[in-house]
PDB file of C-alpha atoms in Angstrom:
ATOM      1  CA  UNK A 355     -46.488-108.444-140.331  1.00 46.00           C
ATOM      2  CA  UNK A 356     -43.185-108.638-142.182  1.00 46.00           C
ATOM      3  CA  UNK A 357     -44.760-109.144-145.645  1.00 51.00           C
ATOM      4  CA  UNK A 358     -45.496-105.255-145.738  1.00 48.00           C
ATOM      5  CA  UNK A 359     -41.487-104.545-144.557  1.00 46.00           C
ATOM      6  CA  UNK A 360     -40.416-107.356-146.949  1.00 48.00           C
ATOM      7  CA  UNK A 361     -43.104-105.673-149.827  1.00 45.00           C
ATOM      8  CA  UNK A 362     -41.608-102.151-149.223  1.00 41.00           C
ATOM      9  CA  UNK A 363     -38.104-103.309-149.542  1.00 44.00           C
ATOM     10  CA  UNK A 364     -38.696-105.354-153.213  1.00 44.00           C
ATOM     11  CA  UNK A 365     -40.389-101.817-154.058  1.00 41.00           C
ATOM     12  CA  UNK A 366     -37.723-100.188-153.301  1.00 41.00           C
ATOM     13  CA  UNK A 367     -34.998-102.846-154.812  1.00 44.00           C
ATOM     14  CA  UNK A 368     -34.067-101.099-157.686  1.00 45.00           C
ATOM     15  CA  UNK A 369     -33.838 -97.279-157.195  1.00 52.00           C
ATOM     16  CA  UNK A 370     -34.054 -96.591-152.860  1.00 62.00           C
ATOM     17  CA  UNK A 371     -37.238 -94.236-152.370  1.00 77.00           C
ATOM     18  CA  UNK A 372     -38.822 -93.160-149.164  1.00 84.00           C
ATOM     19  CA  UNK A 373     -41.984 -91.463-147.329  1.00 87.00           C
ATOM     20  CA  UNK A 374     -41.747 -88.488-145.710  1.00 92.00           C
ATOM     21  CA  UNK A 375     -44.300 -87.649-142.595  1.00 94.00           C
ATOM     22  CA  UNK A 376     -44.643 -84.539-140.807  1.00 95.00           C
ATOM     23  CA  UNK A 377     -45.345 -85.033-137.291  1.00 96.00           C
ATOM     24  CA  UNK A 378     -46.578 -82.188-135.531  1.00 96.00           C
ATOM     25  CA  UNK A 379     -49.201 -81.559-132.165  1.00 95.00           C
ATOM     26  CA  UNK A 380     -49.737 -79.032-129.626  1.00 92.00           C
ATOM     27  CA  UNK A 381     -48.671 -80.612-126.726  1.00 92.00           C
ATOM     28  CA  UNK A 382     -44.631 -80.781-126.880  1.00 91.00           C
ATOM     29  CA  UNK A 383     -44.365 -83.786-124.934  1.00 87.00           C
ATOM     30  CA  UNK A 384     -47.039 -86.131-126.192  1.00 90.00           C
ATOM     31  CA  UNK A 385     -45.561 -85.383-129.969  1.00 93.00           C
ATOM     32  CA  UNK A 386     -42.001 -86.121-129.260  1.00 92.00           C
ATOM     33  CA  UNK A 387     -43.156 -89.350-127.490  1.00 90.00           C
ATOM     34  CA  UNK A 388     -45.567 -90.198-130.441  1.00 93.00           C
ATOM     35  CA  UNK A 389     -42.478 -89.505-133.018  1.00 95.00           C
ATOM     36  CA  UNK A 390     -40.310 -91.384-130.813  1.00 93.00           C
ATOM     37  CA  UNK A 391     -42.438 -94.192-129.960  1.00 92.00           C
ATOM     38  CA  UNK A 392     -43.778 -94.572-134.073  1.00 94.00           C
ATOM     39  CA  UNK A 393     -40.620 -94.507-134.990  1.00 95.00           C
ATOM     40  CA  UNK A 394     -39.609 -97.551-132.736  1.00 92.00           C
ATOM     41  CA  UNK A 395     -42.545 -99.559-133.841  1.00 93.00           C
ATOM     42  CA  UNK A 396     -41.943 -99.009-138.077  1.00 94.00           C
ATOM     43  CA  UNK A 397     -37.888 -99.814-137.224  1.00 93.00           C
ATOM     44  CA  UNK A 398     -39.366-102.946-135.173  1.00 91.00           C
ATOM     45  CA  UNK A 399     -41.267-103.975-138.450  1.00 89.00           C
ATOM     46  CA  UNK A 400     -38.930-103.886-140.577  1.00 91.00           C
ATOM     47  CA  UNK A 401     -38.285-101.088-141.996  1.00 91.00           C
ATOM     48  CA  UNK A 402     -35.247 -98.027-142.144  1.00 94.00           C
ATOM     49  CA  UNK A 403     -36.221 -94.726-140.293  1.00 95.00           C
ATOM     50  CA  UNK A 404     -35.217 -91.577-140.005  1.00 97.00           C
ATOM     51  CA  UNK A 405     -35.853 -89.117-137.500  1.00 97.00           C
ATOM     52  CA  UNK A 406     -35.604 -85.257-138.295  1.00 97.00           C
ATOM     53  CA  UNK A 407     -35.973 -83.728-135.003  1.00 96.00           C
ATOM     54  CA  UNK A 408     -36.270 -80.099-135.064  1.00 95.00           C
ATOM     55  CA  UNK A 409     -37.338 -79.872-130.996  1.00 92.00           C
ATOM     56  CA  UNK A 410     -35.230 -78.926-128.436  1.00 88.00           C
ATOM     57  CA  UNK A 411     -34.337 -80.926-125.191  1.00 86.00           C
ATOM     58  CA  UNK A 412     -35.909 -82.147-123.202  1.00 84.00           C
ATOM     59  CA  UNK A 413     -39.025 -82.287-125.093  1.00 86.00           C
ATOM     60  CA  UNK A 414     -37.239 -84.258-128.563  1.00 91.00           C
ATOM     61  CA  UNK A 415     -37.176 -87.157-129.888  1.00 92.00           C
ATOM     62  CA  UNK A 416     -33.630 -87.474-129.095  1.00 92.00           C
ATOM     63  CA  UNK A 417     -34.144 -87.208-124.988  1.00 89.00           C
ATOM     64  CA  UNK A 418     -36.835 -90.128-126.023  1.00 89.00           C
ATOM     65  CA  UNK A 419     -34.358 -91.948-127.592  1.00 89.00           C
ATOM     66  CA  UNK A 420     -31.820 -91.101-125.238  1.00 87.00           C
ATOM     67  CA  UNK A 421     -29.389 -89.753-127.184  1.00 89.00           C
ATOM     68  CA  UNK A 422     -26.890 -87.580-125.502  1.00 82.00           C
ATOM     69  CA  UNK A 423     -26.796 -83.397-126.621  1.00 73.00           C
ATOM     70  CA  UNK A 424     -24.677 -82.648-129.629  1.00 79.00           C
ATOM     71  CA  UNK A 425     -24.270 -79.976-132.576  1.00 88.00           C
ATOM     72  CA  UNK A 426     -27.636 -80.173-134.822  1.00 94.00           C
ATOM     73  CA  UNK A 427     -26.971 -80.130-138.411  1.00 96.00           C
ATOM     74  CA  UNK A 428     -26.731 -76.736-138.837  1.00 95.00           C
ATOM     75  CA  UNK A 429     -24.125 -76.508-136.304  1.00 95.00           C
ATOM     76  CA  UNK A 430     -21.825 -78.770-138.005  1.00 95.00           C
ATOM     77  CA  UNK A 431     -22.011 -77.490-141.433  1.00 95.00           C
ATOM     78  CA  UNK A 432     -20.856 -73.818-139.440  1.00 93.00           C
ATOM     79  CA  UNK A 433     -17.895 -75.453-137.607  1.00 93.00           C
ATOM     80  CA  UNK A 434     -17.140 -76.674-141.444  1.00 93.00           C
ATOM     81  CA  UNK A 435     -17.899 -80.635-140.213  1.00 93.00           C
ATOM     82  CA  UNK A 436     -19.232 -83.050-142.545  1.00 93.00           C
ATOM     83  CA  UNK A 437     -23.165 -83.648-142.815  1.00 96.00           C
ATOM     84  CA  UNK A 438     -22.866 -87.332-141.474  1.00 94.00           C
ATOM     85  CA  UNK A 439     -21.520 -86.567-138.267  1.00 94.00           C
ATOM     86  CA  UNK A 440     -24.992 -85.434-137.259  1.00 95.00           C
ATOM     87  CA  UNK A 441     -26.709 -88.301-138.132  1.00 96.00           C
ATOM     88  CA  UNK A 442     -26.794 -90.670-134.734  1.00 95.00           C
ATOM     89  CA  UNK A 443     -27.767 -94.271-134.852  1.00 94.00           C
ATOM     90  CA  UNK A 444     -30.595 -94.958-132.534  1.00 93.00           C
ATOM     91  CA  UNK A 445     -30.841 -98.835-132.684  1.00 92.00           C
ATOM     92  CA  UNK A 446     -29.813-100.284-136.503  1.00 94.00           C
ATOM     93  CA  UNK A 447     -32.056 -99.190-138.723  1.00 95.00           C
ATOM     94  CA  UNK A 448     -33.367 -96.256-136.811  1.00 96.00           C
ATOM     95  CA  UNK A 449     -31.342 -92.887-136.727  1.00 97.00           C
ATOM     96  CA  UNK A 450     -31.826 -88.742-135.798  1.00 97.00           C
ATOM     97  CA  UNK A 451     -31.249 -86.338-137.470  1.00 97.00           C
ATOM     98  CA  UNK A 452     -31.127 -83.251-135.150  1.00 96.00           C
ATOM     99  CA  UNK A 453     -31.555 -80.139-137.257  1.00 96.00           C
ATOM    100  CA  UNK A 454     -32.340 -75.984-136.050  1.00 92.00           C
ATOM    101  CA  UNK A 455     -33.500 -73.259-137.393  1.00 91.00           C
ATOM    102  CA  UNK A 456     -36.223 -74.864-139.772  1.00 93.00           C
ATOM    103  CA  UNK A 457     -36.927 -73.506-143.135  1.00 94.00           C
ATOM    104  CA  UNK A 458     -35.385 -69.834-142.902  1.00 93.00           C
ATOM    105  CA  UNK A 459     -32.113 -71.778-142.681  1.00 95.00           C
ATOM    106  CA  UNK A 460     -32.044 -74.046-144.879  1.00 96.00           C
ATOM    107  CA  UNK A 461     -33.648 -71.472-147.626  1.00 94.00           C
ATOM    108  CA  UNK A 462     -30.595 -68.756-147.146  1.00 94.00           C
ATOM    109  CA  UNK A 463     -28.347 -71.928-147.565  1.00 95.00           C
ATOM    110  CA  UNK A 464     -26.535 -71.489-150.846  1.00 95.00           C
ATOM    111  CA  UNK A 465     -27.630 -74.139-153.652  1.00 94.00           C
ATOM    112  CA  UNK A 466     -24.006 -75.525-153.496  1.00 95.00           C
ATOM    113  CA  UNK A 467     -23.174 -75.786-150.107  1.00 96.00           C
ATOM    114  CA  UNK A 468     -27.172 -78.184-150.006  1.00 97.00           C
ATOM    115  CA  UNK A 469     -26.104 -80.226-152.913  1.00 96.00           C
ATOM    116  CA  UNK A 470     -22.518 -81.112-151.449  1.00 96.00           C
ATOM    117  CA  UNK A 471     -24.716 -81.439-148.253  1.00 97.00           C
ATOM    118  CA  UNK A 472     -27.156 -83.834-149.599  1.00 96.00           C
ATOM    119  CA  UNK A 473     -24.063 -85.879-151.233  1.00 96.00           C
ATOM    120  CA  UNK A 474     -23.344 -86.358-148.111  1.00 96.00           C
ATOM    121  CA  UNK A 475     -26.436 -87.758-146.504  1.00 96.00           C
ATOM    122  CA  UNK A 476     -27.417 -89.888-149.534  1.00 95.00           C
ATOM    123  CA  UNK A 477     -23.624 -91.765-149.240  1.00 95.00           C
ATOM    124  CA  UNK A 478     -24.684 -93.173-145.590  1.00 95.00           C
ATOM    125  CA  UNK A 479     -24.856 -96.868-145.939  1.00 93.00           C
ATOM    126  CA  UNK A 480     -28.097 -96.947-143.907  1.00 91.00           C
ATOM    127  CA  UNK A 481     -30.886 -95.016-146.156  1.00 92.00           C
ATOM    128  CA  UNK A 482     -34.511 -94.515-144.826  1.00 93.00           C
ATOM    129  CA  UNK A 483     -37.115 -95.843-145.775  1.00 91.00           C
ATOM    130  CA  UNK A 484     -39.583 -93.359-143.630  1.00 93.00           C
ATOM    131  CA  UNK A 485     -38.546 -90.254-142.980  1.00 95.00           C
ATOM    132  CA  UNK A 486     -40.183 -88.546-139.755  1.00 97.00           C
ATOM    133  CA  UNK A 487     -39.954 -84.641-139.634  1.00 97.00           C
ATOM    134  CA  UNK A 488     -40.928 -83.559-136.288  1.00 96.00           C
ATOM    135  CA  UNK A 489     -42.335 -80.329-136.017  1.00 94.00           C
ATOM    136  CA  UNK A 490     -41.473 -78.180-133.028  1.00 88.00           C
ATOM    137  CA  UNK A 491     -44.647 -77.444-131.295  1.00 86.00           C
ATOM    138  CA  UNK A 492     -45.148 -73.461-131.669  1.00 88.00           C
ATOM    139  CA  UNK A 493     -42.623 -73.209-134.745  1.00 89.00           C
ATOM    140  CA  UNK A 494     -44.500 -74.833-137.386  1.00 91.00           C
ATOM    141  CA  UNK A 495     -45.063 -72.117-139.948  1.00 89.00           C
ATOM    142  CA  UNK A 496     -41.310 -72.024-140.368  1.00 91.00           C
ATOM    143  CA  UNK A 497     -40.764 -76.245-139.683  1.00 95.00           C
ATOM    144  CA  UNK A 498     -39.155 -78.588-142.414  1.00 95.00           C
ATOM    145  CA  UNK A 499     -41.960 -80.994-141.548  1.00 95.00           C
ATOM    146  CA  UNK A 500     -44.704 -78.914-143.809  1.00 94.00           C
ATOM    147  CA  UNK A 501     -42.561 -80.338-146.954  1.00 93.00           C
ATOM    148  CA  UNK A 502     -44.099 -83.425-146.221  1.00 92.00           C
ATOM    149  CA  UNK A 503     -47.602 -83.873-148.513  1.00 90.00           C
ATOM    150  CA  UNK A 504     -48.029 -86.494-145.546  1.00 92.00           C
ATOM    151  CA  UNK A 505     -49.099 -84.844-142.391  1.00 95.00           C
ATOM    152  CA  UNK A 506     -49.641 -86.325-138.947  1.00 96.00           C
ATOM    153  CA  UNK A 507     -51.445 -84.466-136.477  1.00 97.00           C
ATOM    154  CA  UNK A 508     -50.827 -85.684-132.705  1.00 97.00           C
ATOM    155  CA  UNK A 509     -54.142 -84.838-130.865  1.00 96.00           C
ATOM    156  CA  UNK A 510     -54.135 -84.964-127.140  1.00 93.00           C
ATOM    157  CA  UNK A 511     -57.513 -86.458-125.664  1.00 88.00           C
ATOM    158  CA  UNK A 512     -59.870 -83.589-124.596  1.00 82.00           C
ATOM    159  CA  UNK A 513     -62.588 -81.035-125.986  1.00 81.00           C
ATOM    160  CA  UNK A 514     -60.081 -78.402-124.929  1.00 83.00           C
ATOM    161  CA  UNK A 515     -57.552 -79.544-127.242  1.00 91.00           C
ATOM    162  CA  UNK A 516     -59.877 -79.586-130.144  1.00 93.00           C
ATOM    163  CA  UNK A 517     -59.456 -75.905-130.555  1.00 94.00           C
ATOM    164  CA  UNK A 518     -55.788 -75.937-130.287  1.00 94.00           C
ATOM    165  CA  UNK A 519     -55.085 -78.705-132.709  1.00 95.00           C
ATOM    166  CA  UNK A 520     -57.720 -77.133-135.347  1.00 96.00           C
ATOM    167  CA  UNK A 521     -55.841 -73.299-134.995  1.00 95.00           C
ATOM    168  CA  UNK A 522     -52.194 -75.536-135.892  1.00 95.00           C
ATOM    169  CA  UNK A 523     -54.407 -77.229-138.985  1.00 96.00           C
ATOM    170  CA  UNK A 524     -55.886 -74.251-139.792  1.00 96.00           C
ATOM    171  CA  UNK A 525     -52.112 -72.149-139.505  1.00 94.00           C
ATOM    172  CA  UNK A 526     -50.322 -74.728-141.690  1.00 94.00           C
ATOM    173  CA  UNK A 527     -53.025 -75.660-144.228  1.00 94.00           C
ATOM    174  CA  UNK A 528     -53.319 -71.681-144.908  1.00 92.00           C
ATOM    175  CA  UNK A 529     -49.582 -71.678-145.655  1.00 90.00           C
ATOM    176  CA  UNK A 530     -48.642 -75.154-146.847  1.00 92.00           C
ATOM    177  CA  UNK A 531     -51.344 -76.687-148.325  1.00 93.00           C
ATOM    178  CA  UNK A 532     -51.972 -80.513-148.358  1.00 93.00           C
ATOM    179  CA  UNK A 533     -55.179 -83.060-148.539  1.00 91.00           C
ATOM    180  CA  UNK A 534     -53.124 -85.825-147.167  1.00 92.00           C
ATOM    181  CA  UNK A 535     -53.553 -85.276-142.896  1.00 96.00           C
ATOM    182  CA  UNK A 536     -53.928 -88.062-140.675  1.00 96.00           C
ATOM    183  CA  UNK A 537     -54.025 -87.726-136.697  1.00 97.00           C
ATOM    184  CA  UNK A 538     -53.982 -90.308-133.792  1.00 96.00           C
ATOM    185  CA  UNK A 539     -55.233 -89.211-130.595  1.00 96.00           C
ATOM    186  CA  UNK A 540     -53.408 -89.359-127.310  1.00 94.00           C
ATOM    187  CA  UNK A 541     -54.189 -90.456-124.167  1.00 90.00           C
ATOM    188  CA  UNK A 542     -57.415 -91.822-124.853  1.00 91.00           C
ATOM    189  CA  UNK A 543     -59.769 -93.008-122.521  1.00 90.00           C
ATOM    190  CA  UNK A 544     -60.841 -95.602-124.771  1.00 92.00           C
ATOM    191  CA  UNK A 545     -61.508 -96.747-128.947  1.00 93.00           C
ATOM    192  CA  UNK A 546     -64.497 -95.123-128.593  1.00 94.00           C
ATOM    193  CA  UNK A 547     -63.997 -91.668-127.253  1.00 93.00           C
ATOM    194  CA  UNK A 548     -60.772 -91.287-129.300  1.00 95.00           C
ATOM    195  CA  UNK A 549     -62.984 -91.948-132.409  1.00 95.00           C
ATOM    196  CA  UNK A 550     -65.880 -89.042-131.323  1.00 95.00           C
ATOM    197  CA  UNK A 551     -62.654 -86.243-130.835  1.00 94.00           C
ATOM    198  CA  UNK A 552     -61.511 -87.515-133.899  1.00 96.00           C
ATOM    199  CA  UNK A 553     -64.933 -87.067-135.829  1.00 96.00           C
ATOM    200  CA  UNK A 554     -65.359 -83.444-134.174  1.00 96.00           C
ATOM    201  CA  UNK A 555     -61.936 -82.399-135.246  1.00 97.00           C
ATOM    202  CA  UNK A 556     -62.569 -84.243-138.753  1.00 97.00           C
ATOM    203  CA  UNK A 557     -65.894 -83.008-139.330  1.00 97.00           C
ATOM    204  CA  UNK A 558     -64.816 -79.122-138.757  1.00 96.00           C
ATOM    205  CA  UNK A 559     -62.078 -79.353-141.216  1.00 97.00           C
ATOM    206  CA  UNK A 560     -64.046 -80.396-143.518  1.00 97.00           C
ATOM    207  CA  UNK A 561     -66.970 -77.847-142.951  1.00 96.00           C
ATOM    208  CA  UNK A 562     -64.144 -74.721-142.898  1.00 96.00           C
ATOM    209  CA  UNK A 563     -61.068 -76.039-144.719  1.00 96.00           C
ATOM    210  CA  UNK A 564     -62.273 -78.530-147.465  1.00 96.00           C
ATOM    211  CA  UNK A 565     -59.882 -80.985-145.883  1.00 96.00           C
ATOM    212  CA  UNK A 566     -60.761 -84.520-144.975  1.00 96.00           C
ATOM    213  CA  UNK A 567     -58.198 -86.190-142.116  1.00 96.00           C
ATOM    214  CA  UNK A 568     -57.803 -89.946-142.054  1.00 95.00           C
ATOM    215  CA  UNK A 569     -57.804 -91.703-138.709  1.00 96.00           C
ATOM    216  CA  UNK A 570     -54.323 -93.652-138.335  1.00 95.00           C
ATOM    217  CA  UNK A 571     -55.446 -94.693-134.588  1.00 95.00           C
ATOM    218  CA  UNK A 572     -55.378 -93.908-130.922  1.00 95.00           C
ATOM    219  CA  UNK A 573     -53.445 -94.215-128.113  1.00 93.00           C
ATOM    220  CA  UNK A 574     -54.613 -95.107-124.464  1.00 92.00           C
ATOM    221  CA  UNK A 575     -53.674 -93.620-121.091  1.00 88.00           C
ATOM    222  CA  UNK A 576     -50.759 -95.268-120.368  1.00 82.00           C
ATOM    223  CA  UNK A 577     -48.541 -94.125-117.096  1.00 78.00           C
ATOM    224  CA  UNK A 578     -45.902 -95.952-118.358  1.00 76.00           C
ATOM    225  CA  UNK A 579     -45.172 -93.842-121.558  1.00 75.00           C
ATOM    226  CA  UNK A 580     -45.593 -90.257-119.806  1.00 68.00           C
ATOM    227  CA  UNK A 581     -43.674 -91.121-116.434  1.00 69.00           C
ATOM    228  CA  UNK A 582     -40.788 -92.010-118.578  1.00 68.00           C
ATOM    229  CA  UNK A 583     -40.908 -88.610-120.489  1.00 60.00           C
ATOM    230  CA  UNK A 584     -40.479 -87.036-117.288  1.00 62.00           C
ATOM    231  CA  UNK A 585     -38.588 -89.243-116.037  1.00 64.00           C
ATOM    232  CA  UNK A 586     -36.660 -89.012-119.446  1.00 60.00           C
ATOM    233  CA  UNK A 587     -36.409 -92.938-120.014  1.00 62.00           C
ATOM    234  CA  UNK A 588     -35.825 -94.132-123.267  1.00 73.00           C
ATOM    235  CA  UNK A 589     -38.507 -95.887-125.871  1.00 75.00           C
ATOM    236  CA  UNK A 590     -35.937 -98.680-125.786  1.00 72.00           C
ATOM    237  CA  UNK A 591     -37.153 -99.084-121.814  1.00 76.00           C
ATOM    238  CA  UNK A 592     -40.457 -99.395-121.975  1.00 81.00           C
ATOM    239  CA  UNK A 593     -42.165-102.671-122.246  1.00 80.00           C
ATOM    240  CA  UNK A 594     -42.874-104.327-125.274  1.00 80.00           C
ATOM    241  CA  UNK A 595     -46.216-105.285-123.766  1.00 85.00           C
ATOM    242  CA  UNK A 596     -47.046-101.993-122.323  1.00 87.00           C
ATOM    243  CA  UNK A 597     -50.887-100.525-123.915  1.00 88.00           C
ATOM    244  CA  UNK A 598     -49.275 -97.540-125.281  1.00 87.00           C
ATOM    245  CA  UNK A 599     -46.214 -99.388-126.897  1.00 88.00           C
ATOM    246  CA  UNK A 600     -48.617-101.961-128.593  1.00 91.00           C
ATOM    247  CA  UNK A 601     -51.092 -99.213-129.512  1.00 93.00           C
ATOM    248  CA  UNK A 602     -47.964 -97.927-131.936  1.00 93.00           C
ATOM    249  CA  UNK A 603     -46.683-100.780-132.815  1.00 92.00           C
ATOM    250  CA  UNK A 604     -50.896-101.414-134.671  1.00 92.00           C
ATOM    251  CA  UNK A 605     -50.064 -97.151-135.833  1.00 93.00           C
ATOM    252  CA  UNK A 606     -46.850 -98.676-137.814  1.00 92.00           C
ATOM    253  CA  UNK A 607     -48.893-101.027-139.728  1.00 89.00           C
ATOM    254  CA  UNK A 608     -51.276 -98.864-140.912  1.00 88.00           C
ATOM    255  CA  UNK A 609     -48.594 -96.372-141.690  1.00 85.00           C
ATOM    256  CA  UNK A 610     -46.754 -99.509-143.806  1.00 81.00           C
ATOM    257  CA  UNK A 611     -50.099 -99.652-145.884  1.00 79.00           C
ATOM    258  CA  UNK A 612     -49.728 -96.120-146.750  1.00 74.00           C
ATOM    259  CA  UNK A 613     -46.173 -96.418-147.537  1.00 68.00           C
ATOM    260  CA  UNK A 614     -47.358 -99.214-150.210  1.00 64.00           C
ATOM    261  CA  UNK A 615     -50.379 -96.757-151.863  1.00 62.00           C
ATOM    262  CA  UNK A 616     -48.253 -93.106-151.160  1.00 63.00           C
ATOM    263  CA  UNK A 617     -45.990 -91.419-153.930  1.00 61.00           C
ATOM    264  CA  UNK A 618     -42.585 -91.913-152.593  1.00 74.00           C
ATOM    265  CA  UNK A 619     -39.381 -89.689-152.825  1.00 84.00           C
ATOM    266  CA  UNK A 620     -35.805 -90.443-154.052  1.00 86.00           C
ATOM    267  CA  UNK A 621     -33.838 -89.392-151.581  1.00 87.00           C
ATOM    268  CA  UNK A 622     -32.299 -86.901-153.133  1.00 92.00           C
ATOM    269  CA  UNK A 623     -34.582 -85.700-154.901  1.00 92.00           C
ATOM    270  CA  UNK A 624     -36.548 -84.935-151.688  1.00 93.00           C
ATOM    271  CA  UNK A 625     -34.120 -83.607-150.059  1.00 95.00           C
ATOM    272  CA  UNK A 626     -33.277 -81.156-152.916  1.00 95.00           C
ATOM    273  CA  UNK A 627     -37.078 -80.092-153.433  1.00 93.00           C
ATOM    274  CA  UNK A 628     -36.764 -79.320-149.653  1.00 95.00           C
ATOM    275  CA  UNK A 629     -34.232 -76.661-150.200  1.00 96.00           C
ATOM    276  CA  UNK A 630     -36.329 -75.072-153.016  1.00 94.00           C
ATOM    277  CA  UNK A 631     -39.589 -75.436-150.730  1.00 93.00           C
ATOM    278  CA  UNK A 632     -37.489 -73.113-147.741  1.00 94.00           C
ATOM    279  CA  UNK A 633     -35.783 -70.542-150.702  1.00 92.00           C
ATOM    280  CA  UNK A 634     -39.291 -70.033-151.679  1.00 90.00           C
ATOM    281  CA  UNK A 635     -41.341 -69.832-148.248  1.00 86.00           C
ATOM    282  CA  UNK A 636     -38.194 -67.229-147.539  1.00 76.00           C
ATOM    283  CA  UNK A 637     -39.286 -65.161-150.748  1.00 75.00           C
ATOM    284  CA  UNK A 638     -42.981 -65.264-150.278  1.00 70.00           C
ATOM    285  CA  UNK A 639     -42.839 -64.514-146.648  1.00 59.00           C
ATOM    286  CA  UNK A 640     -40.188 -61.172-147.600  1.00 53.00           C
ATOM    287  CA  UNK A 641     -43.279 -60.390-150.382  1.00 55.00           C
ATOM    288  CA  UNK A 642     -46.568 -61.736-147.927  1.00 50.00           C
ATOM    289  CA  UNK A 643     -47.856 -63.561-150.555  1.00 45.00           C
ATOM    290  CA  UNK A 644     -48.778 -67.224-150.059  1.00 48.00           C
ATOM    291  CA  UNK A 645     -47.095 -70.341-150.437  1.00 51.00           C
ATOM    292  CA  UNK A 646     -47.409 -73.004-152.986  1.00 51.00           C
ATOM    293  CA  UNK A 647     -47.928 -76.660-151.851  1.00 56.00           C
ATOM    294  CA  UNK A 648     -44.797 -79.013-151.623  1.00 57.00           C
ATOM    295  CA  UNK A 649     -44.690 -81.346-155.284  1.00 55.00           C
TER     296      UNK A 649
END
């Protein structure tokens, strides 16, 4: 399982480059706990992640992680503190990056004040080699997570949620369009139940949006992983050899394979083309016209 990790890092030996995946879902606190818990499992294989948590408490990766409340980015930069002080350490190799007010601020941002910003964030000794943007459930038309070609779609178990999660896909792919979608399914009763709400949901987008998801895997009911949400206990808590927790840690593996086939970012040059992304959502949605995929 390491030769993926160790595969990723020779890759990435000469010139650091990472993924970015946007994580979003309907149900607030199954995708924090899928972000959280994915996020966990890569870091346990090997690998340097990111977390860019756009959610608010409790229902954020950060109350998954544990993490106590402090400024988001955009906080700091206002108080005039420096962009690495937002950046927590989660475990080594595994940080958040707590950021609000999605695309509409980051796009008024002056090109200056972003580059010094990015500076910043691209000096940190620890670099990712994932980066996880986590949608807030509801705010995704304005989220930094549709700059990632790489979309994840968390799909709670359930004909019910089938219309739900295809009205998000259908919202963001009318926006920000992007072939690349994968989805895992929540709370599954079992392999083969997960699989049949994954082919309805699959085999709709297809019909109606041209788009063809990829199944990344499912996740069964698992007491253990939504008692601590509510009971806001960390990933770091829960049992290695819980269902759930194992069921992500098979997620990260498959996610490492796409890491080795996917076009990766420099960091800064991600980070940069994120700023132009948000100036240029702001300007189309002032003149309703529509966007132009993230390149």
């Amino acid at each position: 399982m390491q030769d993926q990790a160790a595969g990723l890092r020779r890759m990435m030996g000469q010139a650091p480059r990472f993924l970015p995946l946007g994580l979003c879902g309907t149900d607030p606190l199954l995708t924090a706990l899928a972000t959280a818990h994915l996020a966990y499992a890569l870091n346990a294989r090997g690998l340097s992640v990111w977390v860019v948590d756009e959610a608010a408490a409790p229902r954020n990766a950060a109350t998954c992680f544990g993490l106590p409340l402090r400024w988001t980015l955009d906080q700091v930069l206002r108080q005039g503190g420096t962009a690495g002080s937002a950046v927590r350490t989660v475990v080594p190799g595994l940080s958040c990056l707590a950021i609000g007010g999605g695309m509409a601020w980051l796009g008024s941002m002056p090109e200056g004040q972003w580059q010094r910003t990015v500076d910043a964030l691209t000096s940190l000794p620890e670099q990712p080699q994932c980066l996880l943007l986590y949608a807030s459930p509801g705010a995704e038309a304005g989220s930094l997570a549709m700059c990632a070609r790489d979309r994840l779609l968390v799909l709670p178990q359930g004909r019910s949620a089938l219309t739900q999660a295809y009205a998000l896909m259908k919202g963001v792919q009318r926006l920000y369009p992007s072939e690349r979608w994968h989805v895992i399914v929540m709370q599954a009763k079992d392999e083969a139940t997960a699989r049949e709400t994954f082919a309805a949901l699959a085999s709709t987008a297809q019909r109606f949006l041209d788009l063809r998801p990829r199944w990344l895997g499912s996740v069964p009911r698992d007491s253990a992983l939504t008692e601590a949400g509510r009971r806001m206990l960390t990933v770091q808590e829960i049992s290695a050899d819980r269902p759930g927790v194992q069921a992500f840690r098979r997620m990260a593996e498959a996610l490492a394979t796409l890491l080795m086939g996917a076009g990766m970012y420099q960091p800064t040059e991600f980070w940069l083309k994120m700023w132009m992304f948000s100036r240029l959502t702001a300007e189309a949605v002032t003149e309703k016209v529509q966007n132009v995929p993230f390149s």
